[in-house]
mmCIF file with all atom_site columns, C-alpha atoms in Angstrom:
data_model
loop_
_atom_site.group_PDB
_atom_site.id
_atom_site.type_symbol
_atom_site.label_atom_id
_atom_site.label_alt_id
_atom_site.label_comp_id
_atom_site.label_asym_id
_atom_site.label_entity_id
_atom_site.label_seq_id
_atom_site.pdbx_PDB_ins_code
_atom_site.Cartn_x
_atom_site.Cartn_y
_atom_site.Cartn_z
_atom_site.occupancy
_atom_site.B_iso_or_equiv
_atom_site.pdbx_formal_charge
_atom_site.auth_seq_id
_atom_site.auth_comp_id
_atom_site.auth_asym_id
_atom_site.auth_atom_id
_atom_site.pdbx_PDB_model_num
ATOM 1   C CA . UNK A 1 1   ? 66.599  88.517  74.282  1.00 0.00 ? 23  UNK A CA 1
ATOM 2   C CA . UNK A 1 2   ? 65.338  91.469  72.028  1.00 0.00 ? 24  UNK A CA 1
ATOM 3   C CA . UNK A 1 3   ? 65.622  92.171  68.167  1.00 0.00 ? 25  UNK A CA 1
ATOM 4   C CA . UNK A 1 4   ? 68.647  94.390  67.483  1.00 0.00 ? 26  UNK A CA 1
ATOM 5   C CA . UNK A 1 5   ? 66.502  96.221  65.228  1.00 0.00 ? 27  UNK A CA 1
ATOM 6   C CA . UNK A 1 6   ? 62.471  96.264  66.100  1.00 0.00 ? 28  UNK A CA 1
ATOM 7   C CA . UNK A 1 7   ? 63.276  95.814  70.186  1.00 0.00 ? 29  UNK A CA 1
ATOM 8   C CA . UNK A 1 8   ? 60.468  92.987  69.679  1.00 0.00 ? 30  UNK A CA 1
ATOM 9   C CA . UNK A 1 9   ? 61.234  90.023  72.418  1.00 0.00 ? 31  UNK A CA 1
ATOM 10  C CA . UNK A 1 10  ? 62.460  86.676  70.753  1.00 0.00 ? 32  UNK A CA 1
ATOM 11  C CA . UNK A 1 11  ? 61.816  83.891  71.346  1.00 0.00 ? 33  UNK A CA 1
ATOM 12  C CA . UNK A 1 12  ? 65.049  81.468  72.560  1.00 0.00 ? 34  UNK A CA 1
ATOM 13  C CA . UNK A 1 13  ? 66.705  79.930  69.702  1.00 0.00 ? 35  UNK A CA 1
ATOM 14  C CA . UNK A 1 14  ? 64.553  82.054  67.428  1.00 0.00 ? 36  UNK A CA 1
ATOM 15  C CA . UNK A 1 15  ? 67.434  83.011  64.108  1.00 0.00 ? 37  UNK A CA 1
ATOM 16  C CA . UNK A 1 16  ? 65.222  85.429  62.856  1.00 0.00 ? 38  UNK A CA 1
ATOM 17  C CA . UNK A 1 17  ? 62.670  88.337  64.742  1.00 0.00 ? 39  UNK A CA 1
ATOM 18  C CA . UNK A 1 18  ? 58.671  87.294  64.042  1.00 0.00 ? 40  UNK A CA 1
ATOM 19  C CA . UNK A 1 19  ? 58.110  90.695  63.168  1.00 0.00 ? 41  UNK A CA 1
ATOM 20  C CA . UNK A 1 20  ? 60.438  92.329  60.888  1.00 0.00 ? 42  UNK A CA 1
ATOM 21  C CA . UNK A 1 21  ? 62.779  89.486  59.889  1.00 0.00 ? 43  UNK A CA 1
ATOM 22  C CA . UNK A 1 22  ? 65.798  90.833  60.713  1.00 0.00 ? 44  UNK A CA 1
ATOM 23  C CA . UNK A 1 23  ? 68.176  88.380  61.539  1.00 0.00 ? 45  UNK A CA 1
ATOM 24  C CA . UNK A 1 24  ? 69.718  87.189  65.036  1.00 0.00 ? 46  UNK A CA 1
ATOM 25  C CA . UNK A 1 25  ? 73.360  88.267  65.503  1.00 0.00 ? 47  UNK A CA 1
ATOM 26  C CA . UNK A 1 26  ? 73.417  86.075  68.714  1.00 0.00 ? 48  UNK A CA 1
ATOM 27  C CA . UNK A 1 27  ? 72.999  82.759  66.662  1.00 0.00 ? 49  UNK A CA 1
ATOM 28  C CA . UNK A 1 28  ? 76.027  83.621  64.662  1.00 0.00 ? 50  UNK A CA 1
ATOM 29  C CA . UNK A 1 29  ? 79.690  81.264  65.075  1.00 0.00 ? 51  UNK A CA 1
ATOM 30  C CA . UNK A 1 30  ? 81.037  83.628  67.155  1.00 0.00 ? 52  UNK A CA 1
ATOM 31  C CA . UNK A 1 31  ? 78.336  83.819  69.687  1.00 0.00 ? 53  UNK A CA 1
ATOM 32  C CA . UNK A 1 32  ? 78.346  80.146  69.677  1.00 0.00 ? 54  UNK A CA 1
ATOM 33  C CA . UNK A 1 33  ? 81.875  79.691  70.293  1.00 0.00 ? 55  UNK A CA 1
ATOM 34  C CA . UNK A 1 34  ? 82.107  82.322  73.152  1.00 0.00 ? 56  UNK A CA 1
ATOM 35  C CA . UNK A 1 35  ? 79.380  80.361  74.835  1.00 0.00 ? 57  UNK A CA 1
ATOM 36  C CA . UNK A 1 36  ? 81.301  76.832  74.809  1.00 0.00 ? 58  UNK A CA 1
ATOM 37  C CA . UNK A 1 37  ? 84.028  78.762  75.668  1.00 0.00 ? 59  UNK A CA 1
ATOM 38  C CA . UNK A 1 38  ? 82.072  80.795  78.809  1.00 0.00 ? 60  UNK A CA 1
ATOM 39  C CA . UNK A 1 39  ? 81.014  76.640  79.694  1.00 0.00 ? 61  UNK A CA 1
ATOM 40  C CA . UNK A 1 40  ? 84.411  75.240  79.776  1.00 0.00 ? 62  UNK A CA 1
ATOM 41  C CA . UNK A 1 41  ? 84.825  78.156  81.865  1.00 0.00 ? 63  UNK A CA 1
ATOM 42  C CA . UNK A 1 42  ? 86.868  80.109  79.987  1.00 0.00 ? 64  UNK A CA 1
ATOM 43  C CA . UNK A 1 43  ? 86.320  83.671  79.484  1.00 0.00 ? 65  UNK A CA 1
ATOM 44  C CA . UNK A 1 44  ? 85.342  84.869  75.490  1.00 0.00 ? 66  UNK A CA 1
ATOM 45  C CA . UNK A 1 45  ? 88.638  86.371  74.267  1.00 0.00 ? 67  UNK A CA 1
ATOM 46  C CA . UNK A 1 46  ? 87.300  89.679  73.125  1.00 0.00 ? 68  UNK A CA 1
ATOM 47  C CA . UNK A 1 47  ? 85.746  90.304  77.008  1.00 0.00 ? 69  UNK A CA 1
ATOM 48  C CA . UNK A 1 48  ? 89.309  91.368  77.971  1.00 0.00 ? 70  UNK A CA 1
ATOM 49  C CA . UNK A 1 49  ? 91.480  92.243  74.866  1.00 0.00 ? 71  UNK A CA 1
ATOM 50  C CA . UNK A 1 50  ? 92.090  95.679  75.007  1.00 0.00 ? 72  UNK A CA 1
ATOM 51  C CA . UNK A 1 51  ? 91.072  96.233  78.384  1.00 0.00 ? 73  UNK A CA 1
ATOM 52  C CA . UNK A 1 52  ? 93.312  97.642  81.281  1.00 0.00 ? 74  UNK A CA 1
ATOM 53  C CA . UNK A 1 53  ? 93.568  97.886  84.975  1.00 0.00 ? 75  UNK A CA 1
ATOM 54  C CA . UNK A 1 54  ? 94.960  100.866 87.423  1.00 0.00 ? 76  UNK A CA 1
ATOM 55  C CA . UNK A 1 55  ? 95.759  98.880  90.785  1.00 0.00 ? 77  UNK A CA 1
ATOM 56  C CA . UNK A 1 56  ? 97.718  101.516 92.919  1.00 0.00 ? 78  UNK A CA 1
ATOM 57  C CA . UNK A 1 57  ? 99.078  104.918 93.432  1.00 0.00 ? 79  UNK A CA 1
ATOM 58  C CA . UNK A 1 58  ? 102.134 105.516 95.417  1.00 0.00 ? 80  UNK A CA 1
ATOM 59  C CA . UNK A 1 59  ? 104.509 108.282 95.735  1.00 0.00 ? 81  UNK A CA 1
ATOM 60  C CA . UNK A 1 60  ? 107.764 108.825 94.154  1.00 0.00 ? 82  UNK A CA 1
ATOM 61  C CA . UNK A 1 61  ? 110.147 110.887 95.678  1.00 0.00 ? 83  UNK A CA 1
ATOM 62  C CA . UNK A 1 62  ? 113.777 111.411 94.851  1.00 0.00 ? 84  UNK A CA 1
ATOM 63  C CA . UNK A 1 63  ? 116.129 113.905 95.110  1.00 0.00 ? 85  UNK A CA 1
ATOM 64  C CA . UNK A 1 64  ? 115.208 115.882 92.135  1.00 0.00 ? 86  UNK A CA 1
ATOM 65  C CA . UNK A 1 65  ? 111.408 115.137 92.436  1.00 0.00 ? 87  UNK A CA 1
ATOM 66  C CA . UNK A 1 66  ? 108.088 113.729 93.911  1.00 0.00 ? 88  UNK A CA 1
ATOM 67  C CA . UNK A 1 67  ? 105.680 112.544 91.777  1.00 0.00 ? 89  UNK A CA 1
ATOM 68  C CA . UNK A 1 68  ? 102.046 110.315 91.994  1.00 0.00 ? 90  UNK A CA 1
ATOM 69  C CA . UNK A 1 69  ? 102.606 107.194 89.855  1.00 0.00 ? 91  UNK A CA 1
ATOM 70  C CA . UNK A 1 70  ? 100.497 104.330 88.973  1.00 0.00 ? 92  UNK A CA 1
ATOM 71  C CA . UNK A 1 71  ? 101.035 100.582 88.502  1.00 0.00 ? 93  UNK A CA 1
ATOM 72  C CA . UNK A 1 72  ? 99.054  98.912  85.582  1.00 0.00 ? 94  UNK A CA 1
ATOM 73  C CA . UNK A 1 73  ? 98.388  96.083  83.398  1.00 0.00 ? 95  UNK A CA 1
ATOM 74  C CA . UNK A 1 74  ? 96.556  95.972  80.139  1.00 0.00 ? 96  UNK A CA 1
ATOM 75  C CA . UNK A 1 75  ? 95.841  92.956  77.679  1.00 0.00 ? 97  UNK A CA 1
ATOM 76  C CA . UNK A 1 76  ? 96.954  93.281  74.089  1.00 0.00 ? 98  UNK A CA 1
ATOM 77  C CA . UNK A 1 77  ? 96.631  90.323  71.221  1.00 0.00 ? 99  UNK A CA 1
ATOM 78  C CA . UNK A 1 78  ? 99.816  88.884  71.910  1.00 0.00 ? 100 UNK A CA 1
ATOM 79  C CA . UNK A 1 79  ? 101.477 89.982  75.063  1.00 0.00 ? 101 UNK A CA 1
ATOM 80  C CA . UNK A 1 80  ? 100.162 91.456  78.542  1.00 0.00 ? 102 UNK A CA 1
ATOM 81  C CA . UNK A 1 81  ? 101.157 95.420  79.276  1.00 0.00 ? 103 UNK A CA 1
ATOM 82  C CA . UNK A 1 82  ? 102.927 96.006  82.526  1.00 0.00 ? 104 UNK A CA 1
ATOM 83  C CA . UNK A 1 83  ? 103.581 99.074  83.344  1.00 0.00 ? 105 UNK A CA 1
ATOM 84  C CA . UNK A 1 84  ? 105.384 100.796 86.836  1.00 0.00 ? 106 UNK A CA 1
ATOM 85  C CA . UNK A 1 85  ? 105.508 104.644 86.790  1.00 0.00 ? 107 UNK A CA 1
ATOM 86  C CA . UNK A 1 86  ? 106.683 105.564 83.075  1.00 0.00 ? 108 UNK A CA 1
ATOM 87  C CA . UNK A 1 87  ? 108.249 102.463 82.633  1.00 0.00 ? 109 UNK A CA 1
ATOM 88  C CA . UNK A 1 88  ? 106.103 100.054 80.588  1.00 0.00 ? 110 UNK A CA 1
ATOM 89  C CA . UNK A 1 89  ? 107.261 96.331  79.899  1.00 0.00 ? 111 UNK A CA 1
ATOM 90  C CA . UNK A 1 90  ? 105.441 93.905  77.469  1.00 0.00 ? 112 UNK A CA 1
ATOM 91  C CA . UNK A 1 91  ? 105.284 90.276  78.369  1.00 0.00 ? 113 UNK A CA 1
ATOM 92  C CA . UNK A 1 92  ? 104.210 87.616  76.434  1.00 0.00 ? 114 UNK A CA 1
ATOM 93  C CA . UNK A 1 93  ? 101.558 85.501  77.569  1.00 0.00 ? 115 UNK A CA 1
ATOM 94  C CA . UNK A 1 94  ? 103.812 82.502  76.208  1.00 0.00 ? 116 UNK A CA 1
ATOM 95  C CA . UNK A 1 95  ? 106.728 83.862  79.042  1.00 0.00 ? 117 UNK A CA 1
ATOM 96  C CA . UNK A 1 96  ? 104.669 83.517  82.003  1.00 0.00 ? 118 UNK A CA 1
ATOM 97  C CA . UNK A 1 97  ? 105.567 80.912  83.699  1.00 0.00 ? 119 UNK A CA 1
ATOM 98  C CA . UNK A 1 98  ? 103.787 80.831  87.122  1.00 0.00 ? 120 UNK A CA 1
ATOM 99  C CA . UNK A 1 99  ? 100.330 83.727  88.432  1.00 0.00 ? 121 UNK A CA 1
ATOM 100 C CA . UNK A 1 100 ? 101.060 83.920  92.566  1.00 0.00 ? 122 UNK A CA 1
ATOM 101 C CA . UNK A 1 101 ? 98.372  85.150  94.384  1.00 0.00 ? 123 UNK A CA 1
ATOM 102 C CA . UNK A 1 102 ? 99.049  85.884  98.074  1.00 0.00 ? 124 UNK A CA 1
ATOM 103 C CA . UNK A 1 103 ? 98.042  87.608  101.102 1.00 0.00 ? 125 UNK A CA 1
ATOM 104 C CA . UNK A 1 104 ? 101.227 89.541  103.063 1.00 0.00 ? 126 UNK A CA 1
ATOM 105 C CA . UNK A 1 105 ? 102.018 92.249  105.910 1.00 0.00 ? 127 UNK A CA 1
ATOM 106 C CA . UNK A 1 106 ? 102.246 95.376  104.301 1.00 0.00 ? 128 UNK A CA 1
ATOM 107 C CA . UNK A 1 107 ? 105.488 97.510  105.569 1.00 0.00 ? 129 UNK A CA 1
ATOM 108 C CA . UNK A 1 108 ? 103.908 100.789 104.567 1.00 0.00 ? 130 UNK A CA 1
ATOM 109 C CA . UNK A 1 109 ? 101.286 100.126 107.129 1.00 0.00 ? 131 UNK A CA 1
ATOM 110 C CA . UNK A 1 110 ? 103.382 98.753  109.999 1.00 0.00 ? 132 UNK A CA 1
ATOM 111 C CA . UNK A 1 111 ? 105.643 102.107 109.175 1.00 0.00 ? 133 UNK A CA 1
ATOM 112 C CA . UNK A 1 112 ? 102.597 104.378 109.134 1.00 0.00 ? 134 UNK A CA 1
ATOM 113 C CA . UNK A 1 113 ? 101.435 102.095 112.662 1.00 0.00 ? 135 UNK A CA 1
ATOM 114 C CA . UNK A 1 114 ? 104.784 102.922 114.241 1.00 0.00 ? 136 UNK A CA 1
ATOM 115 C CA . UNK A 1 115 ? 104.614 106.490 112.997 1.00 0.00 ? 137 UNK A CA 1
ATOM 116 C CA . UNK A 1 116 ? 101.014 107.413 115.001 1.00 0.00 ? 138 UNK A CA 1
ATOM 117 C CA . UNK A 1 117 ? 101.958 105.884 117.734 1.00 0.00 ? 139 UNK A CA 1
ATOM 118 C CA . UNK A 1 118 ? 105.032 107.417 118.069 1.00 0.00 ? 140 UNK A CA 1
ATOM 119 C CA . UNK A 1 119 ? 103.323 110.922 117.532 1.00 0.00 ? 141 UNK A CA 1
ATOM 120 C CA . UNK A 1 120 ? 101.230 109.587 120.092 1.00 0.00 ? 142 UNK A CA 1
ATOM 121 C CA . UNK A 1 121 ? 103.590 109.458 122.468 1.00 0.00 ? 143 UNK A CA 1
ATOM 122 C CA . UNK A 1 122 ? 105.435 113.349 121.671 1.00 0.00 ? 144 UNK A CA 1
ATOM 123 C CA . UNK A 1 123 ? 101.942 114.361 122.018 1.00 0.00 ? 145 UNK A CA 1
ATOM 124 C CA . UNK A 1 124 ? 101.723 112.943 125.417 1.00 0.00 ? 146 UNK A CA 1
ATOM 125 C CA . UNK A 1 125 ? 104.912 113.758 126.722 1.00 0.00 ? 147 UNK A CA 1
ATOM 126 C CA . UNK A 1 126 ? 104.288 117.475 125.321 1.00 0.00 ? 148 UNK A CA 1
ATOM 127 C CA . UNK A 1 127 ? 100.982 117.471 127.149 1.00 0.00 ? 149 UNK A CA 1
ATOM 128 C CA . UNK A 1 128 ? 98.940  117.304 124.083 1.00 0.00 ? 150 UNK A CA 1
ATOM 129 C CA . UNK A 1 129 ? 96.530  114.392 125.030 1.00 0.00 ? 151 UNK A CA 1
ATOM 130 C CA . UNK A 1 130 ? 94.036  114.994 122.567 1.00 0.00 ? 152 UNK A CA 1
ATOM 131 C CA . UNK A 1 131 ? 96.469  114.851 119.955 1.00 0.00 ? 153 UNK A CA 1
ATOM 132 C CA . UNK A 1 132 ? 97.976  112.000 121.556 1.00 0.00 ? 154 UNK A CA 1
ATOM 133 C CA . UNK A 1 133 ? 94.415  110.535 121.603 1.00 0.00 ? 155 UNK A CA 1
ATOM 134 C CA . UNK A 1 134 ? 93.808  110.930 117.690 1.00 0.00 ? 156 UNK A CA 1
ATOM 135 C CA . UNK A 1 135 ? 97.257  109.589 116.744 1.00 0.00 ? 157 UNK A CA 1
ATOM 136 C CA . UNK A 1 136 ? 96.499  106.096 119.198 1.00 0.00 ? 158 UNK A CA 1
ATOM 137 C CA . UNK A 1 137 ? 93.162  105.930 116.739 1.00 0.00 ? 159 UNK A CA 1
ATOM 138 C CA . UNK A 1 138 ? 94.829  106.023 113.752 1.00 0.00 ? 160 UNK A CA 1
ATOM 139 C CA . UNK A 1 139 ? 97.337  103.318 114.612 1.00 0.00 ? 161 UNK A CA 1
ATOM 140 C CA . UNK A 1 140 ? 94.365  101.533 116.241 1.00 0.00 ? 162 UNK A CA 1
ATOM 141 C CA . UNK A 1 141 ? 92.665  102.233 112.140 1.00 0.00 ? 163 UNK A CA 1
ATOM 142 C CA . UNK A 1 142 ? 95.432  101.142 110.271 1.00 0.00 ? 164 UNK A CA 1
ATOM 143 C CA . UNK A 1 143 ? 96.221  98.207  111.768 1.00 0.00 ? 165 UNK A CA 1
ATOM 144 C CA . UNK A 1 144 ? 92.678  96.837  110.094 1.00 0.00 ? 166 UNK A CA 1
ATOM 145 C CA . UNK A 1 145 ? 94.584  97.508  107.244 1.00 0.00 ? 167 UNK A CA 1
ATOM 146 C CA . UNK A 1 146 ? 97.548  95.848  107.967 1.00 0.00 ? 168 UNK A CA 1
ATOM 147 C CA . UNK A 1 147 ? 97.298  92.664  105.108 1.00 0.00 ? 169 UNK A CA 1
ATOM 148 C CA . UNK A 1 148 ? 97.298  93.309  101.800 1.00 0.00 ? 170 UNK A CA 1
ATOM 149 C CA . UNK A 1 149 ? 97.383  91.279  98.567  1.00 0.00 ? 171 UNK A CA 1
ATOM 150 C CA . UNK A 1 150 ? 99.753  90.708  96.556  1.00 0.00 ? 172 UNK A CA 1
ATOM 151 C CA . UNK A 1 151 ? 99.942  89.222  92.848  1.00 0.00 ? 173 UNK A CA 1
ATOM 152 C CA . UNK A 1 152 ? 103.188 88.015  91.405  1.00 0.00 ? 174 UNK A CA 1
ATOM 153 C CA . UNK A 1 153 ? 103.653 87.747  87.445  1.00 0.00 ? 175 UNK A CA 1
ATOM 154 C CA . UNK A 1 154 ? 106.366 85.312  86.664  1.00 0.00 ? 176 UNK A CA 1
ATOM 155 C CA . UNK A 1 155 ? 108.133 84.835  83.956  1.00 0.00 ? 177 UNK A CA 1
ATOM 156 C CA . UNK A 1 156 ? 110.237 82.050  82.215  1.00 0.00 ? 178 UNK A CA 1
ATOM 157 C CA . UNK A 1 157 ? 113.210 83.354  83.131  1.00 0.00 ? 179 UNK A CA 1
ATOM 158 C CA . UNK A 1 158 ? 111.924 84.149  86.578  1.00 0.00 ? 180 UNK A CA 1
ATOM 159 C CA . UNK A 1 159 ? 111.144 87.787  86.633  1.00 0.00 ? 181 UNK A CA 1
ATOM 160 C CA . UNK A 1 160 ? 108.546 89.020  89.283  1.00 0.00 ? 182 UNK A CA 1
ATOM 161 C CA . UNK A 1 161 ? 105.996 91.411  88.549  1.00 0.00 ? 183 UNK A CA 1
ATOM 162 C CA . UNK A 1 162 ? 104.258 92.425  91.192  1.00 0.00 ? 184 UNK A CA 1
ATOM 163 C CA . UNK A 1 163 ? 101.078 94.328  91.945  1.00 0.00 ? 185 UNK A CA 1
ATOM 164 C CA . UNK A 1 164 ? 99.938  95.308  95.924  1.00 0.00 ? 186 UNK A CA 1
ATOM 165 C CA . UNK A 1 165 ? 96.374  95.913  96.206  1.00 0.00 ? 187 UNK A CA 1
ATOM 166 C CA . UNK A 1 166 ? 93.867  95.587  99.335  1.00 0.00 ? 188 UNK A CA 1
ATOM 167 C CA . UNK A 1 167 ? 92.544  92.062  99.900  1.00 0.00 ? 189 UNK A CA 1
ATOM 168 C CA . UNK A 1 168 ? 88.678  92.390  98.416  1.00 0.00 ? 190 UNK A CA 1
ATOM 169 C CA . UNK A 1 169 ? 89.319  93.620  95.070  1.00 0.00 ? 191 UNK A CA 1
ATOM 170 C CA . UNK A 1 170 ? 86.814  92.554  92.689  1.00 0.00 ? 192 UNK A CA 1
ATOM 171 C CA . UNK A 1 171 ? 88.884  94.282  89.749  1.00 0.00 ? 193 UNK A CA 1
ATOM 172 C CA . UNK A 1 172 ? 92.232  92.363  90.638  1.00 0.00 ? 194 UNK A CA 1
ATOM 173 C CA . UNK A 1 173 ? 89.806  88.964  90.498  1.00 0.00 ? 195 UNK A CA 1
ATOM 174 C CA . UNK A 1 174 ? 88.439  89.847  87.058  1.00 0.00 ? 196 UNK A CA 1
ATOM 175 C CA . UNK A 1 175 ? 92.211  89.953  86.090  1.00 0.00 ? 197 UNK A CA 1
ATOM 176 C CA . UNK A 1 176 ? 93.341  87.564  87.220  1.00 0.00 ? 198 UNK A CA 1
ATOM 177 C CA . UNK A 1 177 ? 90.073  85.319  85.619  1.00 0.00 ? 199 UNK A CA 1
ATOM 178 C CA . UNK A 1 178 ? 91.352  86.999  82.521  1.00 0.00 ? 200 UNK A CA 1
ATOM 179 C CA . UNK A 1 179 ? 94.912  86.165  82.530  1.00 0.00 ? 201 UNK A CA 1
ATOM 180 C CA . UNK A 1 180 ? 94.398  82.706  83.687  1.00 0.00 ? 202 UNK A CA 1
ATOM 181 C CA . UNK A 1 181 ? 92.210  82.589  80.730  1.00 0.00 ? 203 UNK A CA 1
ATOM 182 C CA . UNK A 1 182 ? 94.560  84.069  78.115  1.00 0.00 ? 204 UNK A CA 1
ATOM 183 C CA . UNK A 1 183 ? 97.720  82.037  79.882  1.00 0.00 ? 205 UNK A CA 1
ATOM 184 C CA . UNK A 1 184 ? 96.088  78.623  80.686  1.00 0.00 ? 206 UNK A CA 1
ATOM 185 C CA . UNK A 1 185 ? 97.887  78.750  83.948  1.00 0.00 ? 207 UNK A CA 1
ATOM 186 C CA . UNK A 1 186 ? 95.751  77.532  87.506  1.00 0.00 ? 208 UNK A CA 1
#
């Protein structure tokens, strides 16, 4: 650890710098009370306050328009920030009820699987085998891609919130770390 002030190393436990006296914020109560908390294995409170996550994109489409959205969370003092295209929904941390974490079969990429290889096979009864060939890849790709991850919010009065992301996700763990934190629910 180095003084805030000189950059001179210090010495562990060391409440003031040996050469220009300033003194050690890292010895304060806060600092102390963030580290029992980090050994109980909770996470310090202020690490996540304040702090949001983008998980996924998808389209929009309706009759009238198509649009990119975005599906979100955020952490506030008293209540988590959901939010699903422009719709935004707080939820207490006191409401939730139950974190689900679990690994499904995504439709989008059994529909986009079914998709290429039909293409696949118009391209080969057209007499377009290289087509044909590129299609059979890309159903051959996505099928890699064919779990994903899902994470289920649930409230008291049992509303799902749900976010789909990719199974390795290291920002989906550090939420969920943080909301098991914040919630006290395993």
């Amino acid at each position: 650890m180095f003084c805030k002030s000189c950059g001179n190393e210090l010495k562990e436990g060391a409440k003031v710098c040996d050469k220009c006296g300033a003194k050690n914020p890292a010895l304060n109560g806060n600092a102390v009370k963030n580290n029992v908390s980090a050994e109980s294995g909770k996470q310090p409170r202020d690490a996540y306050i304040g702090k949001s996550y983008v998980f996924d994109y998808y389209v929009g489409v309706n009759l009238r328009s198509f649009r990119i959205s975005r599906r979100a969370v955020g952490f506030n003092e008293d209540h988590l920030l959901y939010c699903k295209g422009l719709r935004k929904t707080q939820i207490p941390y006191g409401a939730i009820s139950k974190i689900e974490d679990t690994t499904k079969i995504s439709a989008y990429v059994i529909f986009c699987i079914a998709v290429f290889l039909l293409i696949g096979i118009i391209c080969i009864v057209c007499g377009a085998a290289g087509y044909s060939l590129i299609a059979f890849a890309l159903a051959v790709l996505s099928f890699f891609f064919v779990k994903c991850r899902e994470i289920s919010i649930v409230t008291t009065d049992n509303k799902a919130f749900k976010i789909k992301v990719v199974k390795k996700n290291k920002e989906i763990d550090e939420f969920l770390t943080s909301l098991r934190s914040e919630t006290g629910i395993r």
